[in-house]
PDB file of C-alpha atoms in Angstrom:
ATOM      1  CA  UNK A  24      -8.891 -29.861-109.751  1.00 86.00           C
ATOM      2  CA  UNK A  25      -8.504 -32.883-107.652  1.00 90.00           C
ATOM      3  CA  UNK A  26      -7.151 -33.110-104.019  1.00 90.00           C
ATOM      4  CA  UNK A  27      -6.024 -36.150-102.156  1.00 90.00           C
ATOM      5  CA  UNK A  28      -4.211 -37.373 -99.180  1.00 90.00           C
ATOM      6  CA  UNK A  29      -1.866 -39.444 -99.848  1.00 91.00           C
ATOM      7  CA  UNK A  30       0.147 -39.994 -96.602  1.00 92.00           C
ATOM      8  CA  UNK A  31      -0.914 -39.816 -92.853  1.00 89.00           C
ATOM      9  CA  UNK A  32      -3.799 -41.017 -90.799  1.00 89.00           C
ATOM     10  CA  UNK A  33      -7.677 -39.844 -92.747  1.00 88.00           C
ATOM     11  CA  UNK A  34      -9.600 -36.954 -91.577  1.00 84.00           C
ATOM     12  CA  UNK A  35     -11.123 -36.580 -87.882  1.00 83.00           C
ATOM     13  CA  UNK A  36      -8.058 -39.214 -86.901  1.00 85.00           C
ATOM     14  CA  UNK A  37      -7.094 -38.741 -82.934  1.00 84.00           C
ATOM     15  CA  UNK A  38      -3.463 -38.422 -82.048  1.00 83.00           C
ATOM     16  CA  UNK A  39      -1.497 -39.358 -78.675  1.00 84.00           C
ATOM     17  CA  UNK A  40       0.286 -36.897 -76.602  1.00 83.00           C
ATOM     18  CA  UNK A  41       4.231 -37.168 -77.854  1.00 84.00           C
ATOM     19  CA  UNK A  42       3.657 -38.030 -81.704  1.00 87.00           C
ATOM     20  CA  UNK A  43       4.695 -36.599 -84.612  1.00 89.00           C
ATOM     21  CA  UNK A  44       2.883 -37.363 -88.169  1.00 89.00           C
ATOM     22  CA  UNK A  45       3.556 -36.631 -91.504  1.00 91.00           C
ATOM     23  CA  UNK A  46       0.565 -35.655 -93.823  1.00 91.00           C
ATOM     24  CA  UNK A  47       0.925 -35.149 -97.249  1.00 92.00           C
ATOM     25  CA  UNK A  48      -1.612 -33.854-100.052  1.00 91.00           C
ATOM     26  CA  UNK A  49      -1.463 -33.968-104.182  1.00 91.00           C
ATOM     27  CA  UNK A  50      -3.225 -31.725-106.370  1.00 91.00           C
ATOM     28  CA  UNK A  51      -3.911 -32.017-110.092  1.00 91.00           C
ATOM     29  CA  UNK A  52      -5.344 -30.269-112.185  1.00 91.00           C
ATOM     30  CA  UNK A  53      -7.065 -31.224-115.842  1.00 91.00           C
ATOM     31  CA  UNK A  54      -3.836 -30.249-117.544  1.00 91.00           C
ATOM     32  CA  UNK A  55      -1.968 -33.111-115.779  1.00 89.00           C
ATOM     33  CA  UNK A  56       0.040 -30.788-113.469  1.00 92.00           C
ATOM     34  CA  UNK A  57       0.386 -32.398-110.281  1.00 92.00           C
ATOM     35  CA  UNK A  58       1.768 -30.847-107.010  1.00 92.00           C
ATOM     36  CA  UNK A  59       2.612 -31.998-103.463  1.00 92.00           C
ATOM     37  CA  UNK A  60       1.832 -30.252-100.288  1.00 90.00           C
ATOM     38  CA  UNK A  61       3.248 -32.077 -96.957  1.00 90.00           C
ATOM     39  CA  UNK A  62       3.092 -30.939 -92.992  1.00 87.00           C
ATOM     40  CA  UNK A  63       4.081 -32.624 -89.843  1.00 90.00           C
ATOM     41  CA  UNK A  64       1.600 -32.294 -86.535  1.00 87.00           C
ATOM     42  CA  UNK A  65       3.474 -32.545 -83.187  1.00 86.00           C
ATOM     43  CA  UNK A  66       1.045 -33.180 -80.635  1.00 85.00           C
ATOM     44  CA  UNK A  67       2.808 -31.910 -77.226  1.00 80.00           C
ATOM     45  CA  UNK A  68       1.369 -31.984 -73.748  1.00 76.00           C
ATOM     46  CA  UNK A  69      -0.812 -29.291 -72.999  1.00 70.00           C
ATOM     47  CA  UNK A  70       0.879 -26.315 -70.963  1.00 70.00           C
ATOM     48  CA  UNK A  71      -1.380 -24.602 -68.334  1.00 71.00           C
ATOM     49  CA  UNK A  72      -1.267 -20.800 -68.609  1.00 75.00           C
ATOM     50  CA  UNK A  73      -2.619 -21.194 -64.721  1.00 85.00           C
ATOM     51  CA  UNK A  74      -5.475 -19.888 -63.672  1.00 89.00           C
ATOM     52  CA  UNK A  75      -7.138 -16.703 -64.687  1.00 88.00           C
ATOM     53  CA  UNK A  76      -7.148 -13.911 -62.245  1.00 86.00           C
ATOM     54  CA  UNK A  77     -10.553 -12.349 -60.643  1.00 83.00           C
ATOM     55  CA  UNK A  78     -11.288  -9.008 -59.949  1.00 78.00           C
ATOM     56  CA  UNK A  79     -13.302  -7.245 -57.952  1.00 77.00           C
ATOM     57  CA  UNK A  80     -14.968  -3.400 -58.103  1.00 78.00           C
ATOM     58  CA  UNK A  81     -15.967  -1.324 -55.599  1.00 79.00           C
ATOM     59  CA  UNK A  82     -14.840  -3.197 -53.151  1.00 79.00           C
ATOM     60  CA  UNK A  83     -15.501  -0.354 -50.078  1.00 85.00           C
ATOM     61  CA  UNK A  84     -19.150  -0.565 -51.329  1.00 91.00           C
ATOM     62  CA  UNK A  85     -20.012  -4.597 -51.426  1.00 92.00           C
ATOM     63  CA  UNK A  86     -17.409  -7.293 -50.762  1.00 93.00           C
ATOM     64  CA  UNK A  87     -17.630 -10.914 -50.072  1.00 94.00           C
ATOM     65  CA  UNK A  88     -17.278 -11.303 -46.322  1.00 95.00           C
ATOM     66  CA  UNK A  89     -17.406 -14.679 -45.727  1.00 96.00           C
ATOM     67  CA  UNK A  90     -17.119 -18.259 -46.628  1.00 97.00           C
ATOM     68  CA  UNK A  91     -17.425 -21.181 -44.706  1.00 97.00           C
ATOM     69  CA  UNK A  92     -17.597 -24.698 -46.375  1.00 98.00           C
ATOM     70  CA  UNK A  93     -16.261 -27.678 -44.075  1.00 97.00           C
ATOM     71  CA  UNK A  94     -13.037 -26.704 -42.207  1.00 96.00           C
ATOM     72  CA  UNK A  95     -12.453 -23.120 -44.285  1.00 96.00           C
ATOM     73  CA  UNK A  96     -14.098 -20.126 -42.594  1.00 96.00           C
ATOM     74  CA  UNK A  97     -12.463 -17.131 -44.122  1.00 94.00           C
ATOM     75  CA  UNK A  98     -14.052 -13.812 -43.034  1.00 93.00           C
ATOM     76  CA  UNK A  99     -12.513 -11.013 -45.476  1.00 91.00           C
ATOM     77  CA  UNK A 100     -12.927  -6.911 -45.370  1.00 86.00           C
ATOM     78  CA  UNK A 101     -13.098  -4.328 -47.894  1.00 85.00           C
ATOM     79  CA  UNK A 102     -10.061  -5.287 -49.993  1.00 77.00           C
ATOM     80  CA  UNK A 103     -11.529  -6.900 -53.220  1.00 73.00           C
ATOM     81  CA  UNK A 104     -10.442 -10.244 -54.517  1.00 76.00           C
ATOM     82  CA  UNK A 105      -7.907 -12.204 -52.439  1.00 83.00           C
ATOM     83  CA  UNK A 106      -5.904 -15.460 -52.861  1.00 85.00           C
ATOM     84  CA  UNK A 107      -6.678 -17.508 -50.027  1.00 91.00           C
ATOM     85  CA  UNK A 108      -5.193 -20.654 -51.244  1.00 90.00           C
ATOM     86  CA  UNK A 109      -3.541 -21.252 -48.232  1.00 92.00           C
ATOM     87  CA  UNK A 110      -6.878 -22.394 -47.151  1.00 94.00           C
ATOM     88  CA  UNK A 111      -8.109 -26.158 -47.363  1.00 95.00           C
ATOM     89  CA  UNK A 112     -10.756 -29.181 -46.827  1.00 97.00           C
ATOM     90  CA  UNK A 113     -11.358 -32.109 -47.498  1.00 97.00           C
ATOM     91  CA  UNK A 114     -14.170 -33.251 -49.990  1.00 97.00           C
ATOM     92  CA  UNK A 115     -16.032 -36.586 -51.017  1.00 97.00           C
ATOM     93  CA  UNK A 116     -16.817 -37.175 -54.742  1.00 96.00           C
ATOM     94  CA  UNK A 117     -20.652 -37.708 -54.531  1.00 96.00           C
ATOM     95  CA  UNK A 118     -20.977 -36.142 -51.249  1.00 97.00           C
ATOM     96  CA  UNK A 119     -23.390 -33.052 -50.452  1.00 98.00           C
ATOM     97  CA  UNK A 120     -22.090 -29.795 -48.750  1.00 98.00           C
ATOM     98  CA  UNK A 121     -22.905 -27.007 -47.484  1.00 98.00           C
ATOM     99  CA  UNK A 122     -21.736 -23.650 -48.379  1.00 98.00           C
ATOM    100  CA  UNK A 123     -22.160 -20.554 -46.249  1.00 98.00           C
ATOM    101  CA  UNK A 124     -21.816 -17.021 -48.778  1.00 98.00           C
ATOM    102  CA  UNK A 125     -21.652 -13.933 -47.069  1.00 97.00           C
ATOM    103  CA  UNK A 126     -21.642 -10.457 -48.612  1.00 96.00           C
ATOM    104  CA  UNK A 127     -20.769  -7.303 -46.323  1.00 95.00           C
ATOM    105  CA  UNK A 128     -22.205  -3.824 -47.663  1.00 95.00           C
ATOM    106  CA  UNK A 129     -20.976  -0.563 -45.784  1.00 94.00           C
ATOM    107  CA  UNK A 130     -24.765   1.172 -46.192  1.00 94.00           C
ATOM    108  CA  UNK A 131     -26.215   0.542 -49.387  1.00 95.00           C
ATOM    109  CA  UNK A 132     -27.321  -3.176 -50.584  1.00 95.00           C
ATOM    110  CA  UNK A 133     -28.185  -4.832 -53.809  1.00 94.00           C
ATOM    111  CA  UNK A 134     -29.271  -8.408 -54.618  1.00 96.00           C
ATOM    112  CA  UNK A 135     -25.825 -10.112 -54.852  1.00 96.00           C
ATOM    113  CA  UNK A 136     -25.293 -12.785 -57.187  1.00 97.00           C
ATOM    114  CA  UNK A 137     -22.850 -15.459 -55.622  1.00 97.00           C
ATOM    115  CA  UNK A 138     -20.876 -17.816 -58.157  1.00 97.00           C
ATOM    116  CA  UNK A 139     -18.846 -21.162 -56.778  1.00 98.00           C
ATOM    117  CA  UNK A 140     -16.868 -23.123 -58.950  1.00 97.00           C
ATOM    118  CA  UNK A 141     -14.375 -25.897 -58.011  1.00 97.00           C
ATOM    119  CA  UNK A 142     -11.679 -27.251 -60.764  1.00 97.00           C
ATOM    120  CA  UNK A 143     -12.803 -30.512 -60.984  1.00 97.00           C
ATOM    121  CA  UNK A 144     -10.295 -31.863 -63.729  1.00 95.00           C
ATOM    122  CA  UNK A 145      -7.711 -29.851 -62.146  1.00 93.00           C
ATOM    123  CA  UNK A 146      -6.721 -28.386 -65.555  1.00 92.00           C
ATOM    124  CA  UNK A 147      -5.864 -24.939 -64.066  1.00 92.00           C
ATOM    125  CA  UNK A 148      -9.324 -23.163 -65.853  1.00 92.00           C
ATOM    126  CA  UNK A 149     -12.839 -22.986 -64.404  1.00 94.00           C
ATOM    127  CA  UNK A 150     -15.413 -24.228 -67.043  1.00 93.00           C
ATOM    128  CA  UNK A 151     -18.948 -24.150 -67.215  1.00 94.00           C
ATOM    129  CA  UNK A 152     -19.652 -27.843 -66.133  1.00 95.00           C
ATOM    130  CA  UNK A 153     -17.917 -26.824 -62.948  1.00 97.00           C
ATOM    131  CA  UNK A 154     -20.389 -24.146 -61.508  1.00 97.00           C
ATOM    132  CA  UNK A 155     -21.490 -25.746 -58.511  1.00 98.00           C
ATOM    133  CA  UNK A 156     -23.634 -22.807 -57.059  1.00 98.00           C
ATOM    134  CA  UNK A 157     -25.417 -19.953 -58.421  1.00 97.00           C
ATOM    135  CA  UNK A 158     -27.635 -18.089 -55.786  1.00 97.00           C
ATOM    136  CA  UNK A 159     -29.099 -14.351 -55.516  1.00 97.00           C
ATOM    137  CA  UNK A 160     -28.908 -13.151 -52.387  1.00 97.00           C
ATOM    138  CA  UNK A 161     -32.003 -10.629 -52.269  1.00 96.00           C
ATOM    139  CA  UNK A 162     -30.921  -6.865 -50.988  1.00 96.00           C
ATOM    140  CA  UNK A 163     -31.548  -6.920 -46.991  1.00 97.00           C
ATOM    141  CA  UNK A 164     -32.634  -3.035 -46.051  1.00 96.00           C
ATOM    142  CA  UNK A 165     -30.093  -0.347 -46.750  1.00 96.00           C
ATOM    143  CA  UNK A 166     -27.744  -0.054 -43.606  1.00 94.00           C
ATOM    144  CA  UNK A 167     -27.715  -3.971 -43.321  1.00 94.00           C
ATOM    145  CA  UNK A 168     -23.942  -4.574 -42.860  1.00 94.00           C
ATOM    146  CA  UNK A 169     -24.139  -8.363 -43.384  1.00 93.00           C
ATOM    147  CA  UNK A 170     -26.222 -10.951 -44.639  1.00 96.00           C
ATOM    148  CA  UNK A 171     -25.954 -14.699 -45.657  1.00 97.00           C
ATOM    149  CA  UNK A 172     -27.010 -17.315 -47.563  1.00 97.00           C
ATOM    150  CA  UNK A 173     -26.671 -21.009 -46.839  1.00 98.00           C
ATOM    151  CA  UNK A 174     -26.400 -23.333 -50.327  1.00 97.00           C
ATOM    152  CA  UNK A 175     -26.014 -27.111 -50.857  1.00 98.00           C
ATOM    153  CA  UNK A 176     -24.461 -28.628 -53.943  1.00 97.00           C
ATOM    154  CA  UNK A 177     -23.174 -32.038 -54.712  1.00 97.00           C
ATOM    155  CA  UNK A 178     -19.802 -32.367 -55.309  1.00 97.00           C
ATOM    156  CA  UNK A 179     -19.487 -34.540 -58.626  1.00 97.00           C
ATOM    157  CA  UNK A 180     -18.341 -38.351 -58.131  1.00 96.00           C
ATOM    158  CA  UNK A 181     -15.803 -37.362 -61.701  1.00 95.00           C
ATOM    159  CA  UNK A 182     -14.249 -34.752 -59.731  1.00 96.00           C
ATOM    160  CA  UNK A 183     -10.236 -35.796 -60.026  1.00 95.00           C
ATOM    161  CA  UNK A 184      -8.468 -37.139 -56.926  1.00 95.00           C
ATOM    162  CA  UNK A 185      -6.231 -34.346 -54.958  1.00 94.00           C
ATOM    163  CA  UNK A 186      -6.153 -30.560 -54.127  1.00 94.00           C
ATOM    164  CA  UNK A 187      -7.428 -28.628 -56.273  1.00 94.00           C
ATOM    165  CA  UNK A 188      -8.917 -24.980 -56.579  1.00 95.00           C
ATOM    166  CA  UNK A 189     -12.223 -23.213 -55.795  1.00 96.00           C
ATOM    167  CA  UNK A 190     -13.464 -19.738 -56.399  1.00 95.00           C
ATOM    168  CA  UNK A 191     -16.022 -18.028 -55.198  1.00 95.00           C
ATOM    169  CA  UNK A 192     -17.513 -14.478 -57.045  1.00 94.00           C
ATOM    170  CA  UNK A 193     -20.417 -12.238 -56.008  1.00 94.00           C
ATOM    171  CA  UNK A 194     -21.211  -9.561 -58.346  1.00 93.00           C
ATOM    172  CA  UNK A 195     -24.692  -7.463 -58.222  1.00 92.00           C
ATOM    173  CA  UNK A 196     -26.903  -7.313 -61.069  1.00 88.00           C
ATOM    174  CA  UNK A 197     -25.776 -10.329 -62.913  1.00 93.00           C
ATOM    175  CA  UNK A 198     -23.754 -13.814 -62.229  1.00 95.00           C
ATOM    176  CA  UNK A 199     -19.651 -13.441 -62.109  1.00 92.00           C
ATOM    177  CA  UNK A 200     -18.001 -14.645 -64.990  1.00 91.00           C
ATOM    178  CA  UNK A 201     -14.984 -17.318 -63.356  1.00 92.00           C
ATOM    179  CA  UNK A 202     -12.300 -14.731 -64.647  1.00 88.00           C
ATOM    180  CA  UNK A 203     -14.254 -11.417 -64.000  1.00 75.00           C
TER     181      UNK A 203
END
């Protein structure tokens, strides 16, 4: 049997946003049968779902308790994840910071694994390349009530123009997963 294309733009072609294309294949076979198969490929702008939601677990045990970075200080309690989006600064591309991360324990304390990530293409989804911290905060002695950590990063000179989002996780044991 032999397949061809025989209408539309060759394999591994790119396509704008807006365009529709026709594609169209023919099959024969040794016996001279021959057969079409055609499809058309819209290529629409992509719709954000918005961003995935965090969650937090035992919250009255461990808790992120603060976060300062530039003109946000937001000190938080025993209530698990929050949106604090009401909250803002102002960032340089290419410009270190400073990040203060602290976690509040009501007796008992583990290493806590902080996670930062900022949406740098502003396409509503944290990805890998936008991890900007990653720090264990070792276990202070049981009965410590809070303890901080004070981490630089560099905030990317491709980071897009405008407000965008961070998040910040802590999880003990292992690094937060952006949606966890």
């Amino acid at each position: 049997m032999d397949i061809s294309q025989i209408v539309g733009p060759p394999n591994g072609s790119s396509f704008n946003t807006g365009t529709t294309t026709r594609i169209v294949y023919e099959a024969a076979d040794n016996c001279g049968n021959i057969d079409t198969c055609s499809f058309t490929i819209t290529v629409q702008e992509r719709v954000s779902m918005g961003y995935c939601n965090a969650r937090g677990t035992q919250p009255w045990e461990q808790w992120i308790a603060n976060v300062t970075l530039e003109d946000i200080e937001n000190t938080t309690s025993k209530n698990g994840y929050g949106d604090f989006t009401a909250q803002s600064t102002d960032l340089e591309r290419g410009s270190m910071y400073t990040i203060e991360l602290s976690a509040g324990f009501s007796y008992t304390t583990w290493d806590e694994h902080f996670s930062v990530w900022i949406d740098l293409n502003q396409d509503d989804e944290f990805q890998a390349n936008e991890l900007l911290v990653e720090e264990i905060l070792p276990a202070p002695p049981n009965g410590t009530q809070l303890e901080t950590i004070t981490v630089s990063f560099e905030l990317p000179s491709s980071a897009q123009l405008g407000n965008t989002r961070m998040r910040v996780a802590m999880q003990q044991e292992a690094f937060a997963d952006p949606c966890g």
